[in-house]
Short mmCIF file of C-alpha atoms in Angstrom, two decimals:
data_model
loop_
_atom_site.label_atom_id
_atom_site.label_comp_id
_atom_site.label_asym_id
_atom_site.label_seq_id
_atom_site.Cartn_x
_atom_site.Cartn_y
_atom_site.Cartn_z
CA MET R 23 9.17 25.06 -101.61
CA ASP R 24 6.79 23.40 -99.08
CA THR R 25 6.60 23.65 -95.13
CA ALA R 26 8.15 20.90 -94.36
CA GLU R 27 11.55 22.03 -96.51
CA LYS R 28 11.01 25.50 -95.32
CA PHE R 29 11.16 23.79 -91.70
CA GLU R 30 14.69 21.88 -92.28
CA GLN R 31 16.16 24.96 -93.46
CA GLN R 32 15.14 26.93 -90.77
CA TYR R 33 16.08 24.65 -88.96
CA GLN R 34 19.69 23.87 -90.21
CA ALA R 35 20.08 27.21 -90.05
CA LEU R 36 19.53 27.59 -86.33
CA SER R 37 21.79 24.46 -85.83
CA ASP R 38 25.18 26.39 -86.59
CA ASP R 39 24.61 28.50 -83.34
CA TYR R 40 21.93 26.96 -81.15
CA GLU R 41 22.19 23.18 -81.67
CA VAL R 42 23.41 21.00 -78.43
CA PRO R 43 24.31 17.87 -78.88
CA GLU R 44 23.62 14.64 -76.87
CA MET R 45 26.56 13.45 -74.83
CA ILE R 46 26.73 9.85 -75.12
CA SER R 47 29.77 7.61 -74.78
CA PRO R 48 30.98 4.12 -75.51
CA LYS R 49 30.71 3.32 -71.91
CA THR R 50 27.07 5.12 -71.64
CA LYS R 51 24.87 2.33 -69.55
CA LEU R 52 22.28 4.88 -68.21
CA ILE R 53 20.65 7.58 -70.74
CA PHE R 54 18.13 10.63 -69.56
CA ILE R 55 16.36 11.86 -72.41
CA LEU R 56 15.42 15.91 -71.82
CA GLU R 57 13.69 18.10 -73.95
CA SER R 58 15.33 20.46 -75.27
CA PRO R 59 18.54 23.18 -74.66
CA HIS R 60 17.91 26.66 -73.13
CA VAL R 61 20.28 29.19 -72.40
CA ALA R 62 22.68 27.92 -70.08
CA GLU R 63 22.72 25.07 -72.48
CA VAL R 64 23.21 26.95 -75.67
CA GLN R 65 26.14 29.12 -73.26
CA ASN R 66 28.23 25.92 -72.38
CA GLY R 67 26.90 23.62 -75.35
CA VAL R 68 25.94 20.64 -72.89
CA LEU R 69 22.66 19.46 -72.01
CA VAL R 70 21.55 19.87 -68.51
CA ALA R 71 23.96 22.65 -67.55
CA GLY R 72 21.67 24.88 -65.49
CA ALA R 73 19.20 24.69 -62.55
CA SER R 74 17.67 21.02 -63.58
CA GLY R 75 21.22 19.90 -63.99
CA ALA R 76 22.01 20.55 -60.28
CA THR R 77 19.22 18.74 -59.27
CA MET R 78 20.29 15.81 -60.85
CA SER R 79 23.55 15.90 -59.38
CA LYS R 80 23.09 16.29 -55.64
CA LYS R 81 20.76 13.85 -56.33
CA LEU R 82 22.93 11.49 -57.97
CA PHE R 83 25.89 12.23 -56.32
CA GLY R 84 24.44 13.18 -52.86
CA PRO R 85 24.10 17.16 -51.18
CA ASP R 86 27.74 18.38 -51.42
CA TYR R 87 27.75 18.50 -55.78
CA ALA R 88 26.16 21.72 -56.72
CA LYS R 89 27.63 22.12 -60.22
CA PRO R 90 25.01 20.75 -63.01
CA LEU R 91 25.17 17.35 -64.22
CA GLY R 92 25.97 18.63 -68.02
CA LEU R 93 29.04 20.74 -66.71
CA LEU R 94 30.83 17.99 -64.75
CA LEU R 95 30.29 15.56 -68.07
CA LYS R 96 31.44 17.81 -70.03
CA LYS R 97 34.50 18.84 -67.66
CA HIS R 98 35.10 14.97 -67.44
CA GLN R 99 35.40 14.41 -71.27
CA GLN R 100 37.67 17.28 -71.46
CA GLU R 101 39.71 15.23 -69.15
CA GLU R 102 39.40 12.02 -70.37
CA MET R 103 40.14 10.13 -67.29
CA GLU R 104 38.48 7.58 -66.18
CA ARG R 105 35.34 8.31 -63.30
CA PRO R 106 33.04 5.44 -63.50
CA SER R 107 30.37 7.89 -61.36
CA LEU R 108 30.63 10.00 -64.60
CA ASP R 109 31.25 7.26 -67.29
CA VAL R 110 27.95 5.41 -67.38
CA ILE R 111 25.91 8.88 -67.65
CA GLY R 112 24.36 9.85 -70.77
CA LEU R 113 22.65 13.49 -72.06
CA LEU R 114 20.22 12.97 -74.66
CA ASN R 115 17.26 15.86 -75.82
CA VAL R 116 14.32 15.26 -77.62
CA CYS R 117 14.89 18.31 -80.15
CA ASN R 118 18.72 19.78 -79.85
CA ILE R 119 18.06 23.22 -80.35
CA PRO R 120 15.64 25.52 -78.20
CA MET R 121 12.39 25.41 -78.07
CA GLN R 122 12.08 28.34 -76.18
CA GLU R 123 12.59 31.37 -77.58
CA ARG R 124 15.02 32.93 -74.58
CA PRO R 125 18.25 31.54 -76.31
CA TYR R 126 17.58 33.62 -79.87
CA SER R 127 18.62 36.69 -80.69
CA ALA R 128 16.06 38.88 -82.26
CA LYS R 129 17.41 38.51 -85.67
CA ASP R 130 17.07 35.34 -85.56
CA LEU R 131 13.63 34.86 -83.91
CA GLU R 132 12.54 37.36 -86.81
CA SER R 133 14.01 35.22 -89.73
CA ASN R 134 12.83 31.53 -88.50
CA ARG R 135 9.84 32.85 -87.15
CA GLU R 136 7.55 30.31 -88.15
CA LEU R 137 9.53 27.18 -87.48
CA LEU R 138 9.90 28.56 -83.44
CA ASP R 139 6.57 29.26 -83.08
CA CYS R 140 5.39 25.97 -84.01
CA LEU R 141 8.14 24.60 -81.89
CA GLY R 142 6.40 26.50 -78.66
CA THR R 143 3.27 25.28 -79.37
CA ILE R 144 4.44 22.05 -79.83
CA ARG R 145 6.70 22.24 -76.16
CA THR R 146 3.62 23.25 -74.44
CA SER R 147 0.56 21.55 -76.15
CA ALA R 148 -0.92 19.21 -73.59
CA LYS R 149 -2.86 17.94 -76.44
CA LYS R 150 -3.20 14.08 -76.97
CA THR R 151 -4.53 13.95 -80.06
CA PRO R 152 -2.54 14.63 -83.03
CA PHE R 153 -1.75 18.08 -84.67
CA LYS R 154 -4.00 19.12 -87.69
CA GLU R 155 -2.48 22.47 -88.42
CA GLU R 156 -0.18 21.93 -91.36
CA SER R 157 2.72 23.90 -90.04
CA LEU R 158 2.29 21.98 -86.69
CA VAL R 159 2.23 18.63 -88.64
CA ALA R 160 5.21 19.46 -90.11
CA ALA R 161 7.11 21.14 -87.37
CA GLU R 162 6.46 17.54 -85.25
CA GLU R 163 7.07 15.56 -88.07
CA LEU R 164 10.78 17.38 -88.62
CA LEU R 165 11.46 16.92 -84.87
CA LEU R 166 10.29 13.34 -84.27
CA THR R 167 12.18 12.73 -87.04
CA LYS R 168 15.48 13.75 -85.81
CA PHE R 169 15.12 12.14 -82.45
CA LYS R 170 14.37 9.11 -84.31
CA ASN R 171 16.74 8.87 -85.59
CA ARG R 172 19.42 9.76 -82.40
CA LEU R 173 17.45 6.87 -80.93
CA LYS R 174 18.14 4.61 -83.56
CA LYS R 175 21.49 4.58 -83.21
CA LEU R 176 21.15 3.61 -79.94
CA ARG R 177 19.46 0.04 -80.78
CA ASP R 178 22.74 -1.82 -80.87
CA ARG R 179 23.63 -1.02 -76.69
CA GLU R 180 22.60 -2.42 -73.56
CA VAL R 181 21.33 0.70 -71.89
CA THR R 182 18.84 2.26 -69.40
CA LEU R 183 16.48 4.84 -70.89
CA VAL R 184 14.99 7.60 -68.92
CA PRO R 185 12.79 10.09 -70.64
CA CYS R 186 12.66 13.14 -67.96
CA GLY R 187 9.17 14.74 -67.67
CA ARG R 188 5.71 14.71 -69.72
CA PHE R 189 7.34 16.17 -73.24
CA ALA R 190 10.02 13.56 -73.10
CA GLN R 191 7.92 11.06 -72.43
CA LYS R 192 5.03 11.94 -74.61
CA TYR R 193 8.06 11.95 -77.35
CA PHE R 194 9.68 8.81 -76.34
CA GLN R 195 6.44 6.87 -77.48
CA LEU R 196 5.43 8.94 -80.70
CA ALA R 197 8.86 7.57 -81.47
CA ASN R 198 8.25 4.31 -81.49
CA VAL R 199 11.59 3.28 -81.48
CA SER R 200 12.43 0.46 -79.24
CA SER R 201 15.38 -2.56 -78.84
CA ASP R 202 15.47 -5.09 -76.58
CA LYS R 203 18.69 -4.28 -75.38
CA TRP R 204 17.02 -1.67 -73.43
CA THR R 205 15.53 -1.09 -70.68
CA VAL R 206 13.16 2.51 -70.02
CA LEU R 207 12.24 3.76 -66.82
CA MET R 208 9.00 6.03 -67.86
CA ASP R 209 7.29 7.77 -64.56
CA VAL R 210 10.68 10.20 -63.90
CA PRO R 211 9.91 14.07 -63.79
CA HIS R 212 11.59 16.49 -65.28
CA PRO R 213 14.55 17.42 -62.77
CA SER R 214 12.87 21.63 -63.09
CA TYR R 215 11.83 23.36 -59.69
CA ASN R 216 13.05 20.68 -57.49
CA SER R 217 10.59 17.88 -58.31
CA TRP R 218 13.47 14.79 -58.10
CA SER R 219 13.37 15.86 -54.18
CA ARG R 220 9.17 15.34 -53.86
CA ASP R 221 7.94 12.49 -52.12
CA ARG R 222 5.60 11.43 -54.31
CA TYR R 223 8.66 10.95 -56.60
CA GLN R 224 10.58 9.19 -54.69
CA GLN R 225 10.41 5.91 -55.90
CA SER R 226 10.66 6.08 -59.69
CA ILE R 227 13.39 8.61 -58.53
CA ASN R 228 14.70 5.34 -56.40
CA LYS R 229 14.83 3.49 -59.12
CA VAL R 230 17.08 5.72 -61.16
CA ILE R 231 19.72 5.64 -58.19
CA GLU R 232 19.41 1.87 -57.81
CA VAL R 233 20.80 1.83 -62.31
CA PHE R 234 23.17 4.26 -61.82
CA ASN R 235 24.53 2.81 -58.67
CA ARG R 236 24.40 -0.74 -60.22
CA HIS R 237 26.63 1.02 -63.30
CA LYS R 238 28.79 2.62 -61.65
CA ILE R 239 31.15 0.29 -60.25
#
């Protein structure tokens, strides 16, 4: 078995307990692209279920909304009610399983160590040039193939895509999937560490809010 096949098997094994899928409905018009699930996301089965999601909610809906965006969307989906402000939002990750070690059990870390080490390196690497190590190349190709397939399903949708942060922006560009129906906002930071409230990012965040307000009516 070559490295690519081994990594595919490990990814599928981890997906059973740790995968957090995208949340996109037929009414979605604004899709936030983020990195990968972490502890709160795995526990709740939805993207941006922690502090970053709370930052997004406050910026989109106002300071009184402290509940993470992912949890708001999950509740909205379960209740099957029409709420224009939530109907238009979608969430998509570059990688559907955690790229950090913390969400995993010790047993799963040990049995899938090679893939998870590679995903951790890919996540934290600032390299602009391609990886040279065979294992890193195989892990990145696996990540990109799965991400590309999710993006291709959106090609016929008239949506605005918002890759949040350097990692999502890098892999959105590497995926090289495009559509004449898409609008892409590329300069939006990741919502961690309250970055969406920093002055230097307000022009980019205001563009997001403008698109959101246009579609939620």
